[in-house]
Short mmCIF file of C-alpha atoms in Angstrom, two decimals:
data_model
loop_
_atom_site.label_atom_id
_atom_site.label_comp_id
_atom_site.label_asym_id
_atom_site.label_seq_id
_atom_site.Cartn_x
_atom_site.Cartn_y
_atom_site.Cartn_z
CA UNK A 19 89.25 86.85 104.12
CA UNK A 20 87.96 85.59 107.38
CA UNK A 21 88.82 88.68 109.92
CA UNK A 22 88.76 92.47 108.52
CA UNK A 23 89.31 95.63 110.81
CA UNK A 24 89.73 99.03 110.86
CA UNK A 25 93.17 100.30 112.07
CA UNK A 26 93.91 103.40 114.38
CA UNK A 27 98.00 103.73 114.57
CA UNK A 28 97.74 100.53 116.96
CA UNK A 29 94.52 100.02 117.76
CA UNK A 30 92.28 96.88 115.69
CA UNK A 31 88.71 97.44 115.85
CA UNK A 32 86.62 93.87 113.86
CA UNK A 33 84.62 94.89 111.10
CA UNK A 34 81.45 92.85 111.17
CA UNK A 35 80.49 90.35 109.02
CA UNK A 36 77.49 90.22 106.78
CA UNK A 37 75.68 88.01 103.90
CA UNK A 38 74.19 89.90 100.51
CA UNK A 39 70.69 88.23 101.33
CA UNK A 40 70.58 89.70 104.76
CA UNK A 41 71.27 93.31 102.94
CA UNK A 42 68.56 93.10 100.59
CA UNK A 43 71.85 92.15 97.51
CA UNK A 44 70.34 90.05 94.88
CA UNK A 45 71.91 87.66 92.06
CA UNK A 46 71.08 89.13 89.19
CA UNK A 47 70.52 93.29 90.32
CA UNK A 48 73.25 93.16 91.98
CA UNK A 49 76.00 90.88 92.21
CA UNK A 50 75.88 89.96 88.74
CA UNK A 51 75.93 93.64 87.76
CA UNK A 52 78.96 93.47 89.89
CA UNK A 53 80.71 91.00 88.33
CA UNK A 54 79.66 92.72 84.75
CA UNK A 55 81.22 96.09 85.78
CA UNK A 56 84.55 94.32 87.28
CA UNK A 57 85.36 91.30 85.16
CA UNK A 58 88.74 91.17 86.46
CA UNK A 59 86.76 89.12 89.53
CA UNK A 60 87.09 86.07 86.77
CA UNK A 61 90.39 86.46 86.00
CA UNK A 62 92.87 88.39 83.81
CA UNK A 63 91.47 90.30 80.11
CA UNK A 64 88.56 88.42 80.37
CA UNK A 65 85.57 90.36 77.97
CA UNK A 66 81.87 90.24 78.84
CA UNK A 67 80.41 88.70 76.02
CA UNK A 68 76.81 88.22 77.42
CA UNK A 69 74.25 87.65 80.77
CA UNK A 70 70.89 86.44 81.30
CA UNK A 71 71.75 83.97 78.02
CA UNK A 72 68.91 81.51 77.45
CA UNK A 73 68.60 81.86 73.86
CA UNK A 74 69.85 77.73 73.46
CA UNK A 75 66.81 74.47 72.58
CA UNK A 76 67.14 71.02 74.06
CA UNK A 77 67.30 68.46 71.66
CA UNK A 78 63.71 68.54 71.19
CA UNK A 79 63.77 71.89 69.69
CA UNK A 80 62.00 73.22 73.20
CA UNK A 81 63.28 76.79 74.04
CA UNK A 82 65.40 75.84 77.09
CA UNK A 83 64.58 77.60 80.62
CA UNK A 84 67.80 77.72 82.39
CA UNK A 85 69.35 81.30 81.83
CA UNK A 86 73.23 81.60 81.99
CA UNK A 87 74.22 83.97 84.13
CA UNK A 88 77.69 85.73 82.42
CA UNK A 89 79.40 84.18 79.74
CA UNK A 90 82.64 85.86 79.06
CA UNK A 91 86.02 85.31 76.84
CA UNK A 92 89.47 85.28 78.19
CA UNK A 93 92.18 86.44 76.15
CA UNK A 94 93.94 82.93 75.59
CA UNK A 95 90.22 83.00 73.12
CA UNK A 96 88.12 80.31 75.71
CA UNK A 97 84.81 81.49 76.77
CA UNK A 98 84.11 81.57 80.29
CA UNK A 99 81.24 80.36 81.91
CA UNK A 100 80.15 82.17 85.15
CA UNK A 101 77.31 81.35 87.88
CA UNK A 102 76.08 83.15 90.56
CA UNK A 103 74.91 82.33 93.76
CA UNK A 104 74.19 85.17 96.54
CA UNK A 105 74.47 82.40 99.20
CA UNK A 106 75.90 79.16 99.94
CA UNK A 107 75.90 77.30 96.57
CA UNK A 108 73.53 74.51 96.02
CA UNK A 109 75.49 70.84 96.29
CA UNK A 110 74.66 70.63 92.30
CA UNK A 111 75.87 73.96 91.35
CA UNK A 112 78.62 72.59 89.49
CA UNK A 113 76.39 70.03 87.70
CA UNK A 114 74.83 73.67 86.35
CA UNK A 115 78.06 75.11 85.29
CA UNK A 116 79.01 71.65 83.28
CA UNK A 117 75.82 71.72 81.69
CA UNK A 118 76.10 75.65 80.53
CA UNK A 119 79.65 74.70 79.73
CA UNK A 120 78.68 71.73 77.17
CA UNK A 121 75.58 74.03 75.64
CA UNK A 122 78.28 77.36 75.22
CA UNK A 123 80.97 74.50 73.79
CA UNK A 124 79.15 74.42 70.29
CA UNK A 125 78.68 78.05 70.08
CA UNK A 126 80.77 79.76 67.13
CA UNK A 127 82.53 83.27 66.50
CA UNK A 128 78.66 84.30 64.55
CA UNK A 129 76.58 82.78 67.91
CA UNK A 130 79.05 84.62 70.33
CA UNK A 131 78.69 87.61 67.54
CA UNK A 132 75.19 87.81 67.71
CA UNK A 133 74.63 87.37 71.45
CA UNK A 134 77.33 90.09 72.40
CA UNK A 135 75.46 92.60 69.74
CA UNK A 136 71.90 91.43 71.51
CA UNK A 137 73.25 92.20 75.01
CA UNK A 138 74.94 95.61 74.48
CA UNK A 139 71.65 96.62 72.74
CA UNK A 140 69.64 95.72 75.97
CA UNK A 141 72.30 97.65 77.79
CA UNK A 142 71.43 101.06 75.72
CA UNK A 143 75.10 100.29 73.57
CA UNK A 144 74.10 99.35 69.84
CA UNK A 145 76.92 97.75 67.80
CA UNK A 146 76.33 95.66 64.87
CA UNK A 147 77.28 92.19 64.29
CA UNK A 148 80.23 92.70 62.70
CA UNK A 149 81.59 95.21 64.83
CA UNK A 150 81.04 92.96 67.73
CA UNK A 151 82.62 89.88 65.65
CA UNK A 152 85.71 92.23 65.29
CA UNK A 153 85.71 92.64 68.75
CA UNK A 154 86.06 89.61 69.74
CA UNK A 155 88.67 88.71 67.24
CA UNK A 156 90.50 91.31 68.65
CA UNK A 157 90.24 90.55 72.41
CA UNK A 158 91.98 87.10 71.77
CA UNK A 159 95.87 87.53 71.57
CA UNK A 160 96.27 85.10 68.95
CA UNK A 161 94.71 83.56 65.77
CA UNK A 162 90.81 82.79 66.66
CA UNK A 163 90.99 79.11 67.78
CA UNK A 164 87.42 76.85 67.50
CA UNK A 165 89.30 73.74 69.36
CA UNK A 166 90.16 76.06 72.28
CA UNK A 167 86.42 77.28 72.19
CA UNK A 168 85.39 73.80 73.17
CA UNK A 169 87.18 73.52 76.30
CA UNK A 170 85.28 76.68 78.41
CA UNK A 171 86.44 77.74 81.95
CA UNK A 172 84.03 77.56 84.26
CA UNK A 173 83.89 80.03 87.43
CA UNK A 174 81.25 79.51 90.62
CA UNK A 175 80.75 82.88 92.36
CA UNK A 176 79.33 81.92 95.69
CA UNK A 177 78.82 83.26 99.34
CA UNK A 178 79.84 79.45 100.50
CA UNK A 179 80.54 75.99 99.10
CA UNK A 180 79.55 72.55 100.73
CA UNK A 181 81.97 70.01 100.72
CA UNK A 182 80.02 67.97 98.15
CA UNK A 183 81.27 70.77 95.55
CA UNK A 184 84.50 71.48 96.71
CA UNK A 185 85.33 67.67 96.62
CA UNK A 186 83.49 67.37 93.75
CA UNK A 187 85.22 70.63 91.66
CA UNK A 188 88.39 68.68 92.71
CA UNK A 189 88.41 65.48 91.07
CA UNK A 190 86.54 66.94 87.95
CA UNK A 191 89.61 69.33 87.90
CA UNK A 192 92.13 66.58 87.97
CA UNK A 193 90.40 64.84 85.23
CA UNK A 194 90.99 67.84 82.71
CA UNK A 195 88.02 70.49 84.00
CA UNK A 196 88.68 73.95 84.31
CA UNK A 197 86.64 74.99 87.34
CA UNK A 198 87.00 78.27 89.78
CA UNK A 199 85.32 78.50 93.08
CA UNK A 200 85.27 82.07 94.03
CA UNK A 201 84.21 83.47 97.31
CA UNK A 202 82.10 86.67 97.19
CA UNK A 203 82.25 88.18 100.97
CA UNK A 204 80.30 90.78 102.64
CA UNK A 205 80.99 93.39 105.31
CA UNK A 206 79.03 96.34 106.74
CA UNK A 207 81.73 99.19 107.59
CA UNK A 208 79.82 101.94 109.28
CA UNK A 209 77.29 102.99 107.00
CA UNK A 210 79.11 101.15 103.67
CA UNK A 211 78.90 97.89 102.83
CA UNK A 212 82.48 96.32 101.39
CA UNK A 213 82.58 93.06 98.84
CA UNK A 214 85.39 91.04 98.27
CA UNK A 215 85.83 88.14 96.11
CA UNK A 216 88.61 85.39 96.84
CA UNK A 217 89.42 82.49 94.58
CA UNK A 218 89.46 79.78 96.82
CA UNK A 219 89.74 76.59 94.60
CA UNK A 220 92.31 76.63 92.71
CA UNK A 221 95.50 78.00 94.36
CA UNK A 222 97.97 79.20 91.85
CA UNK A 223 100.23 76.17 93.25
CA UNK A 224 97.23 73.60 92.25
CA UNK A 225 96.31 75.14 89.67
CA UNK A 226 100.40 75.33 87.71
CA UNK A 227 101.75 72.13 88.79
CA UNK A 228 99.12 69.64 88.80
CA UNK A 229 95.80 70.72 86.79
CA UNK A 230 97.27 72.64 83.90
CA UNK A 231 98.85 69.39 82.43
CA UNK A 232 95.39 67.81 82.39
CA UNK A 233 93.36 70.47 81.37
CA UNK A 234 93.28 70.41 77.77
CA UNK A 235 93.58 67.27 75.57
CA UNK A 236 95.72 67.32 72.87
CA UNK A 237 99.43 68.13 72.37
CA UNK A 238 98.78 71.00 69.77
CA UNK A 239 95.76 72.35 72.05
CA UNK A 240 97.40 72.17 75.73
CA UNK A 241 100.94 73.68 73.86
CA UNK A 242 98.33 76.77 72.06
CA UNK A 243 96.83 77.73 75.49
CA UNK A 244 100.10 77.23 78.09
CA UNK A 245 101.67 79.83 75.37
CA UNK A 246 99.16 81.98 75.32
CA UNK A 247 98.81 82.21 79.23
CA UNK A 248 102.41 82.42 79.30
CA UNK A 249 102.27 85.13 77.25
CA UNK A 250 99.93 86.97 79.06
CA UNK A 251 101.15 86.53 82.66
CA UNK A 252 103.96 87.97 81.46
CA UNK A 253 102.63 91.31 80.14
CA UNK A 254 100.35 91.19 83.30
CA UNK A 255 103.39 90.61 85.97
CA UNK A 256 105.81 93.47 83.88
CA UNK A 257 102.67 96.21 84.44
CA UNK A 258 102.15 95.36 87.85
CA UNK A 259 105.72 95.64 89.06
CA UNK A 260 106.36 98.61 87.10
CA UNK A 261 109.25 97.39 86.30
CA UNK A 262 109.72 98.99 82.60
CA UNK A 263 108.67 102.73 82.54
CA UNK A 264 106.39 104.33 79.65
CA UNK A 265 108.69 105.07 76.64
CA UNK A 266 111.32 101.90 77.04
CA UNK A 267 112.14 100.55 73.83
CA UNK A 268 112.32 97.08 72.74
CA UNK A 269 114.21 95.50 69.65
CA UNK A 270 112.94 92.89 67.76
CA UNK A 271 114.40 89.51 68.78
CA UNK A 272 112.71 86.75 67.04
CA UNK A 273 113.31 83.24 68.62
CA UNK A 274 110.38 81.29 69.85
CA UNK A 275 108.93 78.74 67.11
CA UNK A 276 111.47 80.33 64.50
CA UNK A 277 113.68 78.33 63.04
CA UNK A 278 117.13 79.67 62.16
CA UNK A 279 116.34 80.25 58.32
CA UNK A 280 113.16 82.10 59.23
CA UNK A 281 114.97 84.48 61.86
CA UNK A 282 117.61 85.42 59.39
CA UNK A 283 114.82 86.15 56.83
CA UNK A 284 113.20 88.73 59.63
CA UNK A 285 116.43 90.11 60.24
CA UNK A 286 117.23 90.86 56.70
CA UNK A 287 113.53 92.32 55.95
CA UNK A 288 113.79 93.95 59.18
CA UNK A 289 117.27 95.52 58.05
CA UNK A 290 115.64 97.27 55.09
CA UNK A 291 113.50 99.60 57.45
CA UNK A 292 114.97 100.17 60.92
CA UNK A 293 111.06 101.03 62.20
CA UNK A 294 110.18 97.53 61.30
CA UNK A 295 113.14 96.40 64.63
CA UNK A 296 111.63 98.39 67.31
CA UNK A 297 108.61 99.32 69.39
CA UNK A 298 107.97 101.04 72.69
CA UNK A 299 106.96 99.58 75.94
CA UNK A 300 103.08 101.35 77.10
CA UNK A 301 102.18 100.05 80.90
CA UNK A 302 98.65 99.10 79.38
CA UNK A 303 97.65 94.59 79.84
CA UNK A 304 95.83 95.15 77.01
CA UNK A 305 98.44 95.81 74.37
CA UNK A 306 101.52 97.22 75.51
CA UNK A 307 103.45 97.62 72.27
CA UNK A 308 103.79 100.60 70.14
CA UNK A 309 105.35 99.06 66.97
CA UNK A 310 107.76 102.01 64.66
CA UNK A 311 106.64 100.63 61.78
CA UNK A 312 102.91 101.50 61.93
CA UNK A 313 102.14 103.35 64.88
CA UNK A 314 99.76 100.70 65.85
CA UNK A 315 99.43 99.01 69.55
CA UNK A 316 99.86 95.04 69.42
CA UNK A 317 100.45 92.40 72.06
CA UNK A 318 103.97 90.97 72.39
CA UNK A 319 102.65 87.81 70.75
CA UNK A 320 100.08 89.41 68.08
CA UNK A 321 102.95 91.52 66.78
CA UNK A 322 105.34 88.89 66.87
CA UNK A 323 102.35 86.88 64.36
CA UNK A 324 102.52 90.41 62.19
CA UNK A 325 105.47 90.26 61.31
CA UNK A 326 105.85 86.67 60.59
CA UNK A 327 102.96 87.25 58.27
CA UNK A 328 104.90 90.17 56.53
CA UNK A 329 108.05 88.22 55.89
CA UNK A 330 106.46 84.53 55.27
CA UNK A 331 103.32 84.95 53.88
CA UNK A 332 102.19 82.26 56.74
CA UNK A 333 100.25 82.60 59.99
CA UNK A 334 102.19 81.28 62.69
CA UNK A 335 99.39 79.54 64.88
CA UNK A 336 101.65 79.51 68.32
CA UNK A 337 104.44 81.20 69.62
CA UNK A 338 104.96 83.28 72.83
CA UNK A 339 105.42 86.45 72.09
CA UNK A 340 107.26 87.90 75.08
CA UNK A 341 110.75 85.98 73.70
CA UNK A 342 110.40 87.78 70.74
CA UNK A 343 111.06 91.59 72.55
CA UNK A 344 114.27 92.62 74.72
CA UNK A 345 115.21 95.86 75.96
CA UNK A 346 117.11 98.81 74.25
CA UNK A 347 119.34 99.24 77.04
CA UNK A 348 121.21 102.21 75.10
CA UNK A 349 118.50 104.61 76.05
CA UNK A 350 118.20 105.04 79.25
CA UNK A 351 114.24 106.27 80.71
CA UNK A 352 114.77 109.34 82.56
CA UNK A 353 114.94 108.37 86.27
CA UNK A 354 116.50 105.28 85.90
CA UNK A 355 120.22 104.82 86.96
CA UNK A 356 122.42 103.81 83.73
CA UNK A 357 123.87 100.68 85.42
CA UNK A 358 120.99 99.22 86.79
CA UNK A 359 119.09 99.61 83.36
CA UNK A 360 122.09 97.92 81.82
CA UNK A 361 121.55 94.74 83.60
CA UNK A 362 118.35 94.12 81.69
CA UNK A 363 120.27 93.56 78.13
CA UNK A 364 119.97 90.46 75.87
CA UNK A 365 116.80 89.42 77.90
CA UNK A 366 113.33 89.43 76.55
CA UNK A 367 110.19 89.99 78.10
CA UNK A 368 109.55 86.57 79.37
CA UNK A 369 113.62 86.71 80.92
CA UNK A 370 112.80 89.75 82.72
CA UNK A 371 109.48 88.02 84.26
CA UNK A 372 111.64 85.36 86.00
CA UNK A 373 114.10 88.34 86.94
CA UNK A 374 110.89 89.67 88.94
CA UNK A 375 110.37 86.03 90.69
CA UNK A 376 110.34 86.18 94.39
CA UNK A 377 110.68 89.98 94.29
CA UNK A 378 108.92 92.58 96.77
CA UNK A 379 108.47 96.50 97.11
CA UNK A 380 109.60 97.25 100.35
CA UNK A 381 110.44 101.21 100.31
CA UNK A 382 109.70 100.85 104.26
CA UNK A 383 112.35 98.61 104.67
CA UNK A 384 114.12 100.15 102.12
CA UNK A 385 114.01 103.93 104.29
CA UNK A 386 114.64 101.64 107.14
CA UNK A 387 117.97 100.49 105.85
CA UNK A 388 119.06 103.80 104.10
CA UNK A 389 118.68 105.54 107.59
CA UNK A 390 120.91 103.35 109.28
CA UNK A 391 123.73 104.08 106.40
CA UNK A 392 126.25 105.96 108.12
CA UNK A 393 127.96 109.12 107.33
CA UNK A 394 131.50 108.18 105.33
CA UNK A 395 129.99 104.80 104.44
CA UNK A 396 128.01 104.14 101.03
CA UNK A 397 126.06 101.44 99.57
CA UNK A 398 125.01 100.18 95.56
CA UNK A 399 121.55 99.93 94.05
CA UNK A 400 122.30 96.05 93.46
CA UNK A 401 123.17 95.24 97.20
CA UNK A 402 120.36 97.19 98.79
CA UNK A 403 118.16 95.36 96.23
CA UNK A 404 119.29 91.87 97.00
CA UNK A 405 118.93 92.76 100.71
CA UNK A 406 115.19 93.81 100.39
CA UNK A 407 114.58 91.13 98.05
CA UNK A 408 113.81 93.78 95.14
CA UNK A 409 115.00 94.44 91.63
CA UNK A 410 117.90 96.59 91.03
CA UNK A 411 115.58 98.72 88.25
CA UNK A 412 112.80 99.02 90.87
CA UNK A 413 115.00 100.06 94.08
CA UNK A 414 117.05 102.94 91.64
CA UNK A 415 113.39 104.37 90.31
CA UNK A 416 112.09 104.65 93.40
CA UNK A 417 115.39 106.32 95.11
CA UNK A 418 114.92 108.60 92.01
CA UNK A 419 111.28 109.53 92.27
CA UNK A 420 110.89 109.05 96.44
CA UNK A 421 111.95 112.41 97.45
CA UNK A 422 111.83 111.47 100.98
CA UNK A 423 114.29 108.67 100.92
CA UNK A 424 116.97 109.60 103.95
CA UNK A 425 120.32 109.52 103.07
CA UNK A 426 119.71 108.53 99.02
CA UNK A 427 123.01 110.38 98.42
CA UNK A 428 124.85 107.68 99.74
CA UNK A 429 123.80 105.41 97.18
CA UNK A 430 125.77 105.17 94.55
CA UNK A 431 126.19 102.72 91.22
CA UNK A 432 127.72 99.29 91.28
CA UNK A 433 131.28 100.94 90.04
CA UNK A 434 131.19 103.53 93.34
CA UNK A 435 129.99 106.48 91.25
CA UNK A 436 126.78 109.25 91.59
CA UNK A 437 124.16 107.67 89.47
CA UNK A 438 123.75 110.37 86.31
CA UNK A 439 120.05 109.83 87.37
CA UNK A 440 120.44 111.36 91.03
CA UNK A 441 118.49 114.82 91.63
CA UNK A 442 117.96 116.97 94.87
CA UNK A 443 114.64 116.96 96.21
CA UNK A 444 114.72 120.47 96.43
CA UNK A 445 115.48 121.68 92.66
CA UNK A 446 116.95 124.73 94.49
CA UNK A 447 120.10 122.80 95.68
CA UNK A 448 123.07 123.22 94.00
CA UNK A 449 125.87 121.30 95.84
CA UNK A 450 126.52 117.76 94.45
CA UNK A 451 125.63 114.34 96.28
CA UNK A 452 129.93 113.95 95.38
CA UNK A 453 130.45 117.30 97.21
CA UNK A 454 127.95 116.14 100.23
CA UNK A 455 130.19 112.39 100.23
CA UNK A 456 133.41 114.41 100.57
CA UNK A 457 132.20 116.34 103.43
CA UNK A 458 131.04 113.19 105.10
CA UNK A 459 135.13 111.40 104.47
CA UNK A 460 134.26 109.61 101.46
CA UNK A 461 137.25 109.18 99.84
CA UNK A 462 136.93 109.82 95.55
CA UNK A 463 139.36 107.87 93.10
CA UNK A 464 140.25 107.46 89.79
CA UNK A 465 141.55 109.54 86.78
CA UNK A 466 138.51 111.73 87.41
CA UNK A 467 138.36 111.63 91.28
CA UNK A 468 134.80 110.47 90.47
CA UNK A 469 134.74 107.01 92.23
CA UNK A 470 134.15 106.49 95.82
CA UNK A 471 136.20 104.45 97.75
CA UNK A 472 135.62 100.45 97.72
CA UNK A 473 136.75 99.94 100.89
CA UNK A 474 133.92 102.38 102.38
CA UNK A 475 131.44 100.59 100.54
CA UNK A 476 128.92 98.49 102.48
CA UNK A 477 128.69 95.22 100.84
CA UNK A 478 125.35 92.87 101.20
CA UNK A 479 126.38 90.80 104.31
CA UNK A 480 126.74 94.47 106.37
CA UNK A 481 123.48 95.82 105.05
CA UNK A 482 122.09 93.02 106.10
CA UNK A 483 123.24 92.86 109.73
CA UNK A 484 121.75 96.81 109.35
CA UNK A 485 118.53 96.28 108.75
CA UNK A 486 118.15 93.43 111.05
CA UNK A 487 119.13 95.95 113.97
#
């Protein structure tokens, strides 16, 4: 971010600028304590495993005297290499991360073990070895992988980078490196000072389309981790759009790596207990899956390996979980309008990911839009969706649970009837949003006079023209 103010209705005021050295900030009190308490800076579920390491010998059998700054452990199970620099990094920086990298590449689940249970004790926290080995084990969605272990991510934490390490960072990232630059900023807002951190090498364009084929060598290796990461972009982007409430059920749906004979087999063993077919959708990263069968929480993909275990007697090294899980669109979450919920059957997890692709939360737009909806005119969840660039499950929650949307009785389902999910803001009210159409010359058809009028309805094209005034 290279320009931050403070806002007053329509008045901009620049906050000013400052660097961590010129506020007394140092590496290791302060930004790496930073970085310790908010690992999300390094990138999604990663785990602290250790800081300060230096507990490696050179070849010589010398104690080494270079100290690692963070080394962490992404969920996809590779370790993550962090360093720190308060100011503009040094033009070898990244030499420093390659070398840390290659040192941390021979380390095993008992090293990692042992220096996670070493650094929570300095940090007042004692857990044992095994505890800590558990830990880990279950941090990583997926069967502990050595090979994967080898190939760390490296992340640079800096105030600035010279060109010699951006270029640099670059082409060793085109030849099969996995380096980060991140940008730590500073800014002095009255008497606060504000941090930000921006990943500025590489984009998420970069970083899909032309390093992720390179990154790992190996068929079995690159498939293994591109799962994995699929996997958990997919939990990640379903909790941030909020698109499935607490309390949605999923059914068992095994495809991914199965082949036919297999799925059967899980059907049938499924069949026998109807717990063992269903779990319920929690808005927590970590492990959003509440399987019947055992009360227990699981990842998509960790349950998905569960059960494969219980019906094979085999681990099942890779799969992506998130194909594995669709949606029990015969209960309906309270809130949610019936045929908007419905359009989310016979898609799993990963489907409903690319449902959410190019989508937005606009509610301004959205209030914008549903105030210029005339009186004996109505509109659908699905077309005042696709006009705000939203999802139909997302635009009827938040009509549900706004409470200051104008006009949200003239919204109405798909078919041109009240949505069973529609409620008064005031509970007090006891008129219906039918009775409040009527009065406004909506016109109700049908056996049970319960659908509105199709030629009142405003289809996409009109709302459109609407909202663009």
């Amino acid at each position: 971010m290279d320009h931050l103010f403070t806002v007053d209705g329509r008045t901009a005021t620049p906050i000013s600028r400052t660097r961590l050295a010129a506020e007394g900030l140092l590496e290791r009190e302060h930004l790496q304590e930073w970085v310790i308490a908010h690992p999300q800076v390094l990138g999604e579920s990663v785990l602290v495993i250790t800081a300060e390491y230096d507990r490696w010998a050179d070849m010589d059998g010398v104690p080494a005297r270079d100290r690692l700054d963070v080394l962490g452990l992404d969920a996809t199970g590779r370790l993550v290499v962090v360093e720190l620099k308060r100011k503009t990094a040094d033009r070898d920086v990244h030499l420093q991360a390659i070398t840390y990298a290659a040192l941390v590449s021979r380390f095993d689940l008992d090293t990692l073990a042992q220096a996670h249970s070493d650094f929570l004790s300095r940090r007042g926290q004692a857990l044992g070895i095994d505890t800590c080995k558990q830990r880990l084990l279950d941090h990583v969605d997926g069967e502990w992988s050595p090979e994967l272990l080898q190939r760390p991510r490296q992340v640079i934490i800096a105030a600035d980078f010279p060109k010699q390490v951006t270029h640099s960072v670059v082409w060793l990232s085109e030849m099969g490196l996995d380096i980060d630059l991140v940008q730590v900023g500073l800014w002095r807002v009255g008497e606060h000072l504000v941090a930000g951190f921006t990943k500025v090498y590489p984009t998420p364009e970069v970083e899909e389309f032309t390093l992720a084929p390179a990154r790992v060598e190996g068929e079995a290796a690159a498939e293994k981790l591109r799962e994995r990461s699929q996997s958990r972009r997919a939990v990640h982007t379903l909790v941030g759009a909020g698109l499935l409430p607490d309390g949605t059920r999923l059914l068992l749906t095994p495809r991914h790596r199965v082949p036919e004979a297999i799925r059967a087999a899980i059907r049938s063993w499924a069949a026998q207990n109807t717990a063992r077919a269903a779990a319920t959708w929690n808005n927590d990263a970590e492990s959003p899956l509440t399987w019947d069968a055992d009360g227990a929480s699981y990842t998509p993909t960790g349950l998905a390996k569960h059960i494969f275990m219980n019906v094979t007697g085999r681990s099942l090294d890779s799969v992506q979980g998130t194909t594995w899980w669709d949606v029990d669109t015969t209960h309906v979450p309270v809130g949610v309008d019936p045929e908007a919920w419905a359009t989310l059957a016979g898609t799993g997890l990963t489907g409903l990911v690319g449902q959410l692709n190019g989508t937005r939360k606009d509610w301004a737009g959205l209030h914008t839009l549903l105030s210029a909806v005339p009186a004996g005119r109505w509109a659908s969840y699905s077309d005042l969706a696709a006009v705000l660039g939203s999802h139909v499950v997302l635009t009827s929650q938040h009509l549900v649970t706004c409470g200051q949307c104008p006009n949200a009785w003239r919204v109405l389902t798909a078919t041109g009837k009240v949505s069973t999910s529609f409620t008064w803001p005031d509970p007090s009210r006891t008129d219906t949003a039918r009775d409040v159409l009527i009065g406004e010359s909506i016109r109700f058809r049908g056996d049970r006079g319960d659908t509105a009028d199709p030629d009142q309805r405003l289809r996409e094209n009109e709302l459109r023209h609407l909202l663009d005034g």
